[in-house]
mmCIF file of C-alpha atoms in Angstrom:
data_model
loop_
_atom_site.group_PDB
_atom_site.id
_atom_site.type_symbol
_atom_site.label_atom_id
_atom_site.label_comp_id
_atom_site.label_asym_id
_atom_site.label_seq_id
_atom_site.Cartn_x
_atom_site.Cartn_y
_atom_site.Cartn_z
ATOM 1 C CA MET A 1 16.210 -26.343 43.214
ATOM 2 C CA SER A 2 15.813 -24.595 39.846
ATOM 3 C CA VAL A 3 13.008 -23.291 37.634
ATOM 4 C CA LEU A 4 12.927 -24.003 33.898
ATOM 5 C CA LEU A 5 10.470 -22.830 31.731
ATOM 6 C CA LEU A 6 11.330 -24.042 28.134
ATOM 7 C CA PHE A 7 8.748 -23.755 25.318
ATOM 8 C CA THR A 8 9.371 -25.448 21.986
ATOM 9 C CA ALA A 9 8.078 -25.669 18.644
ATOM 10 C CA VAL A 10 5.912 -28.814 17.990
ATOM 11 C CA CYS A 11 4.183 -30.624 15.024
ATOM 12 C CA CYS A 12 3.926 -27.680 12.350
ATOM 13 C CA ALA A 13 5.084 -24.536 14.130
ATOM 14 C CA ALA A 14 7.716 -21.803 13.943
ATOM 15 C CA PRO A 15 9.904 -21.984 17.097
ATOM 16 C CA VAL A 16 8.727 -20.083 20.297
ATOM 17 C CA SER A 17 10.923 -18.316 22.366
ATOM 18 C CA ASN A 18 12.764 -19.644 25.600
ATOM 19 C CA ALA A 19 12.289 -18.246 29.013
ATOM 20 C CA ILE A 20 14.200 -19.185 31.962
ATOM 21 C CA SER A 21 13.233 -17.863 35.485
ATOM 22 C CA ALA A 22 15.337 -18.283 38.640
ATOM 23 C CA TYR A 23 15.266 -19.849 42.214
ATOM 24 C CA VAL A 24 16.032 -17.355 44.950
ATOM 25 C CA ALA A 25 17.411 -15.062 42.037
ATOM 26 C CA LEU A 26 19.643 -17.789 40.733
ATOM 27 C CA GLN A 27 19.790 -20.246 38.339
ATOM 28 C CA THR A 28 21.347 -23.785 38.967
ATOM 29 C CA GLY A 29 22.792 -24.160 35.366
ATOM 30 C CA LEU A 30 21.008 -27.336 34.774
ATOM 31 C CA GLN A 31 19.372 -26.556 31.346
ATOM 32 C CA ASP A 32 17.854 -29.209 29.462
ATOM 33 C CA ASP A 33 19.428 -30.088 26.342
ATOM 34 C CA ALA A 34 16.275 -31.790 24.673
ATOM 35 C CA ASP A 35 13.386 -29.908 23.648
ATOM 36 C CA GLY A 36 10.931 -29.290 26.863
ATOM 37 C CA GLY A 37 8.508 -27.421 28.817
ATOM 38 C CA ILE A 38 4.885 -26.980 29.437
ATOM 39 C CA ALA A 39 4.600 -27.055 25.385
ATOM 40 C CA ASP A 40 6.328 -30.481 25.390
ATOM 41 C CA GLY A 41 3.441 -32.711 26.772
ATOM 42 C CA GLY A 42 4.236 -35.397 29.573
ATOM 43 C CA SER A 43 4.292 -39.047 29.165
ATOM 44 C CA THR A 44 5.512 -42.124 31.022
ATOM 45 C CA ALA A 45 7.688 -42.508 27.743
ATOM 46 C CA ASP A 46 9.895 -39.681 28.320
ATOM 47 C CA ILE A 47 11.048 -40.880 31.942
ATOM 48 C CA PRO A 48 13.752 -43.589 32.160
ATOM 49 C CA ALA A 49 12.377 -46.660 33.686
ATOM 50 C CA ARG A 50 14.678 -46.488 36.652
ATOM 51 C CA MET A 51 13.580 -43.222 37.558
ATOM 52 C CA LEU A 52 9.836 -43.820 37.194
ATOM 53 C CA ALA A 53 10.600 -46.976 39.628
ATOM 54 C CA ALA A 54 12.350 -44.668 42.048
ATOM 55 C CA TYR A 55 9.251 -42.394 42.028
ATOM 56 C CA ASN A 56 6.802 -45.328 42.527
ATOM 57 C CA LYS A 57 9.213 -46.701 45.352
ATOM 58 C CA ALA A 58 8.964 -43.315 47.195
ATOM 59 C CA ILE A 59 5.219 -43.086 47.302
ATOM 60 C CA GLN A 60 5.187 -46.617 48.794
ATOM 61 C CA GLN A 61 7.784 -45.592 51.419
ATOM 62 C CA VAL A 62 6.830 -42.090 52.217
ATOM 63 C CA GLY A 63 4.142 -43.089 54.925
ATOM 64 C CA LYS A 64 6.847 -44.488 56.990
ATOM 65 C CA TYR A 65 8.176 -41.045 57.707
ATOM 66 C CA VAL A 66 5.135 -38.996 57.106
ATOM 67 C CA PRO A 67 2.450 -41.076 58.068
ATOM 68 C CA LYS A 68 -0.184 -38.141 57.978
ATOM 69 C CA CYS A 69 0.615 -37.382 54.297
ATOM 70 C CA GLN A 70 -2.328 -37.883 51.880
ATOM 71 C CA GLY A 71 -2.193 -37.947 48.131
ATOM 72 C CA MET A 72 1.465 -38.276 47.314
ATOM 73 C CA ARG A 73 1.631 -39.966 43.752
ATOM 74 C CA TRP A 74 4.303 -40.475 41.252
ATOM 75 C CA PRO A 75 3.135 -37.679 38.814
ATOM 76 C CA ILE A 76 3.793 -35.146 41.718
ATOM 77 C CA LEU A 77 7.480 -36.354 41.765
ATOM 78 C CA ALA A 78 7.605 -36.495 38.097
ATOM 79 C CA GLY A 79 6.721 -32.992 37.663
ATOM 80 C CA ILE A 80 9.257 -31.714 40.096
ATOM 81 C CA ALA A 81 12.122 -34.083 38.706
ATOM 82 C CA ARG A 82 11.112 -33.135 35.017
ATOM 83 C CA VAL A 83 11.704 -29.401 35.959
ATOM 84 C CA GLU A 84 14.804 -29.759 38.104
ATOM 85 C CA SER A 85 16.805 -32.383 36.016
ATOM 86 C CA ASN A 86 14.660 -33.815 33.135
ATOM 87 C CA HIS A 87 14.609 -36.865 35.007
ATOM 88 C CA ALA A 88 18.427 -37.314 34.812
ATOM 89 C CA VAL A 89 18.133 -38.123 31.104
ATOM 90 C CA GLY A 90 21.501 -38.605 29.795
ATOM 91 C CA ARG A 91 23.062 -40.007 32.758
ATOM 92 C CA ASN A 92 23.801 -43.574 33.707
ATOM 93 C CA ILE A 93 21.276 -44.878 36.353
ATOM 94 C CA ALA A 94 22.577 -48.123 37.874
ATOM 95 C CA ALA A 95 20.167 -50.955 38.938
ATOM 96 C CA GLY A 96 20.906 -49.726 42.776
ATOM 97 C CA GLY A 97 19.838 -45.996 41.525
ATOM 98 C CA ASP A 98 23.150 -44.463 41.598
ATOM 99 C CA ILE A 99 23.271 -41.712 39.014
ATOM 100 C CA ARG A 100 26.560 -41.055 37.344
ATOM 101 C CA PRO A 101 27.994 -38.648 36.310
ATOM 102 C CA LYS A 102 26.492 -36.670 39.238
ATOM 103 C CA ILE A 103 24.117 -33.862 38.714
ATOM 104 C CA TYR A 104 25.332 -30.449 40.031
ATOM 105 C CA GLY A 105 24.002 -26.963 39.946
ATOM 106 C CA VAL A 106 26.182 -23.798 39.724
ATOM 107 C CA LEU A 107 28.205 -22.687 42.602
ATOM 108 C CA LEU A 108 26.080 -20.282 44.541
ATOM 109 C CA ASN A 109 28.601 -17.896 45.432
ATOM 110 C CA GLY A 110 27.067 -14.524 44.326
ATOM 111 C CA SER A 111 29.287 -14.478 41.114
ATOM 112 C CA GLY A 112 26.357 -13.733 38.831
ATOM 113 C CA ALA A 113 26.661 -16.772 36.924
ATOM 114 C CA GLY A 114 23.480 -18.322 35.815
ATOM 115 C CA GLY A 115 21.506 -15.501 37.683
ATOM 116 C CA ASN A 116 23.458 -16.409 41.000
ATOM 117 C CA THR A 117 23.561 -13.216 43.094
ATOM 118 C CA THR A 118 23.161 -14.642 46.404
ATOM 119 C CA VAL A 119 26.046 -16.202 48.568
ATOM 120 C CA PHE A 120 25.217 -19.641 50.172
ATOM 121 C CA PRO A 121 28.038 -20.806 52.505
ATOM 122 C CA ASP A 122 29.260 -24.280 52.397
ATOM 123 C CA THR A 123 27.328 -26.601 54.863
ATOM 124 C CA ASP A 124 28.696 -30.036 53.877
ATOM 125 C CA GLY A 125 32.401 -29.803 53.272
ATOM 126 C CA GLY A 126 31.804 -30.686 49.952
ATOM 127 C CA LYS A 127 30.554 -34.028 51.009
ATOM 128 C CA TRP A 128 27.385 -33.919 48.549
ATOM 129 C CA ASP A 129 28.257 -30.858 46.162
ATOM 130 C CA GLY A 130 31.840 -31.759 45.475
ATOM 131 C CA THR A 131 33.165 -28.649 46.892
ATOM 132 C CA ALA A 132 34.081 -26.758 50.076
ATOM 133 C CA SER A 133 34.020 -23.235 48.657
ATOM 134 C CA GLY A 134 30.232 -22.810 48.837
ATOM 135 C CA GLU A 135 26.831 -24.710 48.150
ATOM 136 C CA ARG A 136 25.414 -25.954 45.129
ATOM 137 C CA ALA A 137 22.342 -27.986 44.228
ATOM 138 C CA VAL A 138 22.655 -31.514 43.788
ATOM 139 C CA GLY A 139 21.300 -34.808 42.163
ATOM 140 C CA PRO A 140 17.876 -35.289 40.236
ATOM 141 C CA PHE A 141 15.787 -33.320 42.447
ATOM 142 C CA GLN A 142 18.265 -30.406 43.014
ATOM 143 C CA PHE A 143 18.518 -30.376 46.802
ATOM 144 C CA LEU A 144 20.873 -27.871 48.507
ATOM 145 C CA PRO A 145 23.264 -29.796 51.024
ATOM 146 C CA SER A 146 21.606 -27.882 53.971
ATOM 147 C CA THR A 147 18.075 -29.014 52.982
ATOM 148 C CA TRP A 148 19.147 -32.577 51.995
ATOM 149 C CA GLU A 149 20.846 -33.052 55.655
ATOM 150 C CA GLY A 150 17.026 -32.369 56.988
ATOM 151 C CA VAL A 151 15.078 -34.645 54.696
ATOM 152 C CA GLY A 152 17.514 -37.109 53.201
ATOM 153 C CA LYS A 153 16.433 -40.752 53.459
ATOM 154 C CA ASP A 154 17.985 -44.173 52.587
ATOM 155 C CA ALA A 155 15.487 -45.573 50.198
ATOM 156 C CA SER A 156 17.974 -47.921 48.406
ATOM 157 C CA GLY A 157 18.781 -49.922 51.521
ATOM 158 C CA ASP A 158 22.631 -49.223 51.447
ATOM 159 C CA LYS A 159 22.382 -47.206 54.941
ATOM 160 C CA THR A 160 23.280 -44.042 53.228
ATOM 161 C CA ALA A 161 20.965 -41.268 52.278
ATOM 162 C CA ASP A 162 22.582 -39.846 49.035
ATOM 163 C CA PRO A 163 20.919 -37.261 46.940
ATOM 164 C CA HIS A 164 22.834 -38.731 43.948
ATOM 165 C CA ASN A 165 20.741 -42.073 44.257
ATOM 166 C CA ALA A 166 17.422 -42.022 42.397
ATOM 167 C CA ASP A 167 15.583 -44.098 45.203
ATOM 168 C CA ASP A 168 16.942 -41.785 48.048
ATOM 169 C CA ALA A 169 16.187 -38.457 46.110
ATOM 170 C CA ALA A 170 12.652 -39.420 45.156
ATOM 171 C CA LEU A 171 11.958 -40.474 48.712
ATOM 172 C CA GLY A 172 13.589 -37.293 50.269
ATOM 173 C CA ALA A 173 11.513 -35.262 47.736
ATOM 174 C CA ALA A 174 8.452 -36.788 48.937
ATOM 175 C CA VAL A 175 8.993 -36.526 52.510
ATOM 176 C CA TYR A 176 9.768 -32.771 51.973
ATOM 177 C CA LEU A 177 6.528 -32.233 49.766
ATOM 178 C CA CYS A 178 4.304 -33.820 52.444
ATOM 179 C CA GLY A 179 5.509 -31.484 55.217
ATOM 180 C CA ASN A 180 4.077 -32.456 58.598
ATOM 181 C CA GLY A 181 1.292 -34.063 56.899
ATOM 182 C CA ARG A 182 -0.312 -32.314 54.015
ATOM 183 C CA ASP A 183 -3.164 -33.605 51.979
ATOM 184 C CA LEU A 184 -2.132 -33.436 48.111
ATOM 185 C CA THR A 185 -5.272 -34.158 46.889
ATOM 186 C CA LYS A 186 -6.207 -30.706 47.608
ATOM 187 C CA ARG A 187 -4.990 -28.230 44.892
ATOM 188 C CA ALA A 188 -4.140 -25.485 47.337
ATOM 189 C CA GLN A 189 -2.099 -27.798 49.518
ATOM 190 C CA LEU A 190 -0.451 -29.058 46.653
ATOM 191 C CA LYS A 191 0.396 -25.671 45.580
ATOM 192 C CA ALA A 192 1.661 -25.004 48.821
ATOM 193 C CA ALA A 193 4.192 -27.953 48.829
ATOM 194 C CA ILE A 194 5.575 -27.041 45.415
ATOM 195 C CA LEU A 195 6.087 -23.268 46.762
ATOM 196 C CA GLN A 196 7.789 -24.449 49.706
ATOM 197 C CA TYR A 197 10.287 -26.459 47.254
ATOM 198 C CA ASN A 198 10.827 -23.410 45.084
ATOM 199 C CA HIS A 199 9.543 -20.084 46.084
ATOM 200 C CA SER A 200 8.385 -18.871 42.750
ATOM 201 C CA ASN A 201 4.979 -18.498 41.167
ATOM 202 C CA GLU A 202 6.379 -19.482 37.767
ATOM 203 C CA TYR A 203 7.930 -22.423 39.297
ATOM 204 C CA VAL A 204 4.652 -23.658 40.870
ATOM 205 C CA SER A 205 2.752 -23.155 37.624
ATOM 206 C CA ASN A 206 5.448 -24.951 35.381
ATOM 207 C CA VAL A 207 5.454 -28.081 37.840
ATOM 208 C CA LEU A 208 1.700 -27.971 37.998
ATOM 209 C CA GLY A 209 1.524 -28.293 34.423
ATOM 210 C CA TRP A 210 3.966 -31.394 34.317
ATOM 211 C CA ILE A 211 1.862 -33.140 37.109
ATOM 212 C CA ASP A 212 -1.316 -32.596 35.235
ATOM 213 C CA GLN A 213 0.207 -33.795 32.108
ATOM 214 C CA TYR A 214 1.658 -36.927 33.683
ATOM 215 C CA THR A 215 -1.596 -37.623 35.729
ATOM 216 C CA ALA A 216 -3.710 -37.419 32.205
ATOM 217 C CA ALA A 217 -0.958 -39.605 30.688
ATOM 218 C CA ALA A 218 -1.120 -42.285 33.245
ATOM 219 C CA LYS A 219 -4.973 -42.953 32.917
ATOM 220 C CA ASP A 220 -6.062 -45.636 30.266
ATOM 221 C CA PRO A 221 -8.794 -43.797 28.340
ATOM 222 C CA ASP A 222 -12.366 -44.878 29.205
ATOM 223 C CA LEU A 223 -14.122 -46.164 25.871
ATOM 224 C CA LYS A 224 -16.967 -47.905 27.424
ATOM 225 C CA ASN A 225 -19.537 -45.368 26.016
ATOM 226 C CA VAL A 226 -17.859 -44.794 22.618
ATOM 227 C CA THR A 227 -19.306 -46.573 19.599
ATOM 228 C CA GLY A 228 -19.414 -46.656 16.055
ATOM 229 C CA LYS A 229 -16.925 -44.537 13.718
ATOM 230 C CA VAL A 230 -15.818 -42.574 16.606
ATOM 231 C CA ARG A 231 -14.352 -45.755 18.326
ATOM 232 C CA THR A 232 -12.995 -46.744 15.126
ATOM 233 C CA VAL A 233 -11.019 -43.482 14.813
ATOM 234 C CA ILE A 234 -9.892 -43.552 18.468
ATOM 235 C CA GLU A 235 -8.853 -47.156 18.509
ATOM 236 C CA ALA A 236 -6.909 -46.596 15.290
ATOM 237 C CA ALA A 237 -4.975 -43.766 16.635
ATOM 238 C CA LEU A 238 -4.341 -45.516 20.079
ATOM 239 C CA SER A 239 -3.037 -48.619 18.207
ATOM 240 C CA GLN A 240 -0.001 -46.200 17.031
ATOM 241 C CA ARG A 241 1.250 -45.487 20.737
ATOM 242 C CA GLY A 242 4.781 -45.866 20.739
ATOM 243 C CA VAL A 243 5.215 -45.062 17.154
ATOM 244 C CA PRO A 244 8.129 -42.364 16.485
ATOM 245 C CA TYR A 245 7.261 -38.783 15.515
ATOM 246 C CA SER A 246 8.344 -38.222 12.030
ATOM 247 C CA TRP A 247 8.276 -34.881 10.388
ATOM 248 C CA GLY A 248 6.067 -35.293 7.361
ATOM 249 C CA GLY A 249 5.366 -38.813 8.115
ATOM 250 C CA GLY A 250 1.974 -40.735 8.000
ATOM 251 C CA ASN A 251 -0.849 -40.888 5.518
ATOM 252 C CA ALA A 252 -4.156 -42.861 5.210
ATOM 253 C CA LYS A 253 -2.375 -46.186 4.958
ATOM 254 C CA GLY A 254 -0.289 -45.792 8.264
ATOM 255 C CA LYS A 255 3.150 -44.474 9.111
ATOM 256 C CA SER A 256 5.698 -43.510 6.543
ATOM 257 C CA THR A 257 9.104 -42.060 6.333
ATOM 258 C CA GLY A 258 9.155 -38.535 6.812
ATOM 259 C CA ILE A 259 10.778 -35.375 5.192
ATOM 260 C CA CYS A 260 13.157 -32.621 5.837
ATOM 261 C CA CYS A 261 12.986 -30.547 7.833
ATOM 262 C CA SER A 262 10.887 -29.232 10.776
ATOM 263 C CA PRO A 263 11.238 -25.344 11.552
ATOM 264 C CA SER A 264 13.630 -26.458 14.431
ATOM 265 C CA GLY A 265 15.632 -28.390 11.439
ATOM 266 C CA LYS A 266 14.730 -31.933 12.537
ATOM 267 C CA SER A 267 14.591 -34.324 9.493
ATOM 268 C CA GLY A 268 11.942 -37.362 9.334
ATOM 269 C CA GLU A 269 13.902 -38.628 6.349
ATOM 270 C CA SER A 270 15.354 -41.471 8.303
ATOM 271 C CA ILE A 271 12.374 -41.951 10.543
ATOM 272 C CA LYS A 272 9.158 -44.179 9.775
ATOM 273 C CA GLY A 273 6.279 -42.690 11.812
ATOM 274 C CA PHE A 274 3.802 -39.889 12.023
ATOM 275 C CA ASP A 275 3.586 -36.340 12.533
ATOM 276 C CA CYS A 276 0.347 -34.670 14.228
ATOM 277 C CA SER A 277 -1.577 -34.293 11.068
ATOM 278 C CA GLY A 278 -0.229 -37.602 9.605
ATOM 279 C CA LEU A 279 -1.793 -39.485 12.528
ATOM 280 C CA THR A 280 -5.255 -37.909 12.328
ATOM 281 C CA VAL A 281 -5.204 -38.537 8.404
ATOM 282 C CA TYR A 282 -4.540 -42.251 9.355
ATOM 283 C CA ALA A 283 -7.012 -42.391 12.151
ATOM 284 C CA TYR A 284 -9.870 -40.918 10.290
ATOM 285 C CA ALA A 285 -9.040 -42.829 7.126
ATOM 286 C CA LYS A 286 -10.045 -46.084 9.094
ATOM 287 C CA ALA A 287 -13.571 -44.453 9.463
ATOM 288 C CA GLY A 288 -13.605 -43.751 5.871
ATOM 289 C CA ILE A 289 -13.125 -40.116 6.056
ATOM 290 C CA GLN A 290 -10.324 -38.290 4.040
ATOM 291 C CA LEU A 291 -8.882 -35.326 5.559
ATOM 292 C CA PRO A 292 -6.556 -32.825 4.195
ATOM 293 C CA ARG A 293 -2.745 -33.303 4.978
ATOM 294 C CA THR A 294 -2.036 -30.261 7.315
ATOM 295 C CA ALA A 295 -3.441 -29.175 10.552
ATOM 296 C CA ALA A 296 -4.544 -25.833 9.479
ATOM 297 C CA ALA A 297 -6.566 -27.461 6.569
ATOM 298 C CA GLN A 298 -8.259 -29.791 8.846
ATOM 299 C CA ALA A 299 -9.764 -27.142 10.860
ATOM 300 C CA GLY A 300 -11.811 -26.335 7.760
ATOM 301 C CA VAL A 301 -13.425 -29.817 7.915
ATOM 302 C CA GLY A 302 -16.555 -30.704 9.773
ATOM 303 C CA GLN A 303 -18.202 -28.697 12.509
ATOM 304 C CA ARG A 304 -15.880 -26.058 14.023
ATOM 305 C CA ILE A 305 -15.931 -25.876 17.775
ATOM 306 C CA PRO A 306 -15.068 -22.285 18.795
ATOM 307 C CA ALA A 307 -12.221 -22.024 21.446
ATOM 308 C CA SER A 308 -14.338 -19.672 23.434
ATOM 309 C CA LEU A 309 -16.517 -22.665 24.358
ATOM 310 C CA GLY A 310 -13.655 -24.234 26.290
ATOM 311 C CA THR A 311 -12.277 -27.842 26.119
ATOM 312 C CA GLY A 312 -15.409 -29.127 27.770
ATOM 313 C CA ALA A 313 -17.262 -28.611 24.689
ATOM 314 C CA LEU A 314 -15.131 -31.337 23.007
ATOM 315 C CA LYS A 315 -16.483 -34.862 22.655
ATOM 316 C CA ALA A 316 -14.437 -38.029 22.046
ATOM 317 C CA GLY A 317 -13.281 -38.208 18.723
ATOM 318 C CA ASP A 318 -13.084 -34.504 17.940
ATOM 319 C CA LEU A 319 -10.034 -32.949 16.418
ATOM 320 C CA VAL A 320 -8.318 -30.393 18.696
ATOM 321 C CA PHE A 321 -6.378 -27.569 17.279
ATOM 322 C CA TYR A 322 -3.619 -25.374 18.576
ATOM 323 C CA ALA A 323 -2.454 -22.267 17.074
ATOM 324 C CA ASP A 324 0.279 -19.366 17.439
ATOM 325 C CA ALA A 325 -2.762 -16.802 17.244
ATOM 326 C CA PRO A 326 -5.795 -18.638 18.382
ATOM 327 C CA GLY A 327 -8.693 -17.158 16.334
ATOM 328 C CA ARG A 328 -6.837 -17.291 13.256
ATOM 329 C CA ASP A 329 -7.037 -20.678 11.865
ATOM 330 C CA ALA A 330 -3.971 -19.777 9.241
ATOM 331 C CA THR A 331 -1.803 -19.965 12.390
ATOM 332 C CA ILE A 332 -2.851 -23.311 13.378
ATOM 333 C CA TYR A 333 0.180 -25.416 13.969
ATOM 334 C CA HIS A 334 -1.027 -28.648 15.676
ATOM 335 C CA VAL A 335 -3.628 -31.199 15.842
ATOM 336 C CA GLY A 336 -4.757 -34.005 18.183
ATOM 337 C CA ILE A 337 -7.565 -36.445 18.635
ATOM 338 C CA TYR A 338 -9.579 -35.901 21.630
ATOM 339 C CA LEU A 339 -10.698 -38.854 23.847
ATOM 340 C CA GLY A 340 -12.610 -37.349 26.672
ATOM 341 C CA SER A 341 -11.630 -36.614 30.463
ATOM 342 C CA GLY A 342 -9.045 -34.058 29.249
ATOM 343 C CA GLN A 343 -7.021 -36.425 27.233
ATOM 344 C CA MET A 344 -5.805 -36.775 23.562
ATOM 345 C CA VAL A 345 -3.993 -38.876 21.222
ATOM 346 C CA ASN A 346 -1.042 -36.878 20.315
ATOM 347 C CA ALA A 347 2.033 -36.940 18.086
ATOM 348 C CA PRO A 348 3.914 -33.978 19.854
ATOM 349 C CA ARG A 349 7.190 -33.144 18.222
ATOM 350 C CA PRO A 350 10.503 -34.450 16.761
ATOM 351 C CA GLY A 351 12.221 -36.850 19.291
ATOM 352 C CA THR A 352 8.820 -38.220 20.836
ATOM 353 C CA VAL A 353 6.349 -41.003 20.098
ATOM 354 C CA VAL A 354 2.611 -41.029 19.517
ATOM 355 C CA ARG A 355 1.107 -40.921 22.992
ATOM 356 C CA LEU A 356 -1.488 -39.833 25.381
ATOM 357 C CA ASP A 357 -1.357 -36.093 26.409
ATOM 358 C CA ALA A 358 -3.404 -33.649 28.527
ATOM 359 C CA VAL A 359 -5.300 -31.300 26.124
ATOM 360 C CA ASN A 360 -3.716 -28.572 28.083
ATOM 361 C CA ALA A 361 -0.135 -29.991 27.438
ATOM 362 C CA MET A 362 0.156 -27.546 24.098
ATOM 363 C CA PRO A 363 0.089 -23.861 24.120
ATOM 364 C CA GLY A 364 -2.744 -21.819 22.006
ATOM 365 C CA TYR A 365 -5.831 -23.864 22.260
ATOM 366 C CA ALA A 366 -7.771 -22.992 19.028
ATOM 367 C CA GLY A 367 -10.868 -25.148 19.644
ATOM 368 C CA GLY A 368 -11.691 -28.360 17.553
ATOM 369 C CA ALA A 369 -13.756 -29.899 14.845
ATOM 370 C CA ARG A 370 -16.282 -32.609 14.947
ATOM 371 C CA LEU A 371 -16.670 -34.856 11.827
ATOM 372 C CA LEU A 372 -18.516 -37.813 13.333
#
């Protein structure tokens, strides 16, 4: 099991440096090729449908093996799998759940590769990790073969508990996290479960961040008390969910082809969609409000809500800002539209789509602005 903490640029920002920590003084070598990390934001749109099905299947089956476990839910498994393998994105996931090519970590032979400083003797004769010369983590949940032998379960119905099968691996992870019957609705017990999975406080914080983001994204926004122009803005933004992110894309009339290029070199020239501030321009135009085009300029419109008041001061329809140096509006790089209950409509970064995210999905909270 590995720890990946990847922070990336979004919307209108300069790139932020990467940081990678280790599991038992090692790294499995499974680096995410895509932009990712706590700064990325979590949505079901990021998860291959077959993997999401495996997570949901696991929470339905885990009670058979750990009947006293409470609170197991798919965002918990998704948080683990996001950090361990990015949900096996880029692999082929068969209808039966088998993942090919198989996912292997580095050989844990103390060579120093990938931070590997500890020797883990072979325990499976290469059955799961493809080598008899030592151990390496396997599958989308990155189990060591020795751990898998204790928790592996057959969820796919083929009479084999295979860590390279999405269904089996997800169920094994659920069983492992449940322990002897944890109540995962309690934050302290959830943290303990993740810490057992990987004994690193950085890892726990990273996974919890993803769990919180997936939890927020899975909830439908409650708009029953939202009326008038606020509702108009929110419904306009929500209507664009699934529209691609396009650097420089979007205007008062709707999605548009973007420009070249983002600080990370991503072009919107061939993508019809929105960037973060293009989405807010469009949504507020539906309520008759004209916004400046950039996130930093939008912070100068309406009643400013200082970051010092916390996210609890936000109301539905407020703009939400993020900055490289909170307190200096000139460094604002990102904007979203607050929905309430810790959620926002967000166009996160190149390669994603307009979606719901947790407000804390982005780094550098810089307060908000109320225009309605």
